[in-house]
Amino acid sequence: ITTNWRGQPLVSLAVIVNLIGSTRTTAGLRVRCELDRGTYPKGQTLSAAQMAHLKLTPHRFRGDWNYTIHPVRSRA
């Protein structure tokens, strides 16, 4: 992403979102990006039961910091 930004002034959120969204990896994968203007409460904590319910897949590098959160299908 930073290579794509080289020489581009980051003058607005729209510019940043567009630069991120136009990024491709060396393998040709595309990055998807959209601006979320929502506000969220700070300092929220999850119980052990709530954490156990999450579908987390740790990444190979620093899996304690880097992970993917997968959707949990609700029971209908």
XYZ file of C-alpha atoms in Angstrom:
76
model
C 0.000 0.000 0.000
C 2.743 2.480 0.889
C 4.402 1.893 -2.499
C 1.111 2.832 -4.140
C 0.928 6.003 -2.024
C 4.438 7.169 -2.888
C 4.319 10.811 -3.998
C 0.568 11.142 -3.424
C -0.580 13.818 -0.984
C -3.056 12.333 1.484
C -5.406 15.304 1.484
C -8.714 13.604 2.288
C -10.250 10.340 3.445
C -11.587 9.794 -0.094
C -8.047 9.962 -1.519
C -6.789 7.454 1.056
C -9.694 5.043 0.440
C -9.159 5.271 -3.338
C -5.415 4.643 -3.017
C -5.978 1.617 -0.792
C -8.767 0.346 -3.045
C -6.598 0.519 -6.170
C -3.810 -1.564 -4.590
C -2.855 -5.026 -5.877
C -0.462 -7.486 -4.288
C 2.476 -8.918 -6.217
C 0.351 -12.059 -6.687
C -2.390 -9.949 -8.285
C -4.824 -9.980 -5.380
C -6.928 -6.857 -5.005
C -7.529 -4.918 -1.815
C -11.121 -3.946 -1.001
C -11.630 -0.791 1.008
C -14.560 1.338 2.061
C -14.903 4.199 4.515
C -16.921 3.471 7.639
C -18.079 6.716 9.237
C -19.771 4.905 12.109
C -18.901 5.707 15.699
C -18.244 2.919 18.138
C -17.952 2.901 21.933
C -14.438 2.648 23.340
C -13.261 0.297 26.041
C -15.627 -2.571 25.283
C -14.567 -5.970 26.583
C -15.774 -9.461 25.734
C -16.383 -12.269 28.165
C -14.540 -15.567 27.768
C -17.780 -17.106 26.439
C -18.134 -14.358 23.808
C -14.487 -14.784 22.753
C -14.965 -18.559 22.447
C -17.921 -17.937 20.112
C -15.806 -15.888 17.645
C -14.396 -17.625 14.581
C -10.780 -16.393 14.550
C -8.063 -17.750 12.276
C -4.572 -16.645 13.365
C -2.097 -15.677 10.660
C 1.310 -17.367 10.426
C 3.168 -14.187 11.356
C 2.288 -12.946 14.858
C -1.007 -14.805 15.034
C -1.632 -13.266 18.451
C -1.817 -9.844 16.745
C -2.850 -10.747 13.183
C -5.940 -12.813 12.546
C -9.009 -13.046 10.350
C -12.466 -12.773 11.891
C -14.974 -14.958 10.043
C -18.744 -14.448 10.177
C -20.687 -16.658 12.539
C -23.891 -17.917 10.958
C -26.899 -17.174 13.107
C -29.328 -19.967 13.768
C -32.606 -19.208 12.004
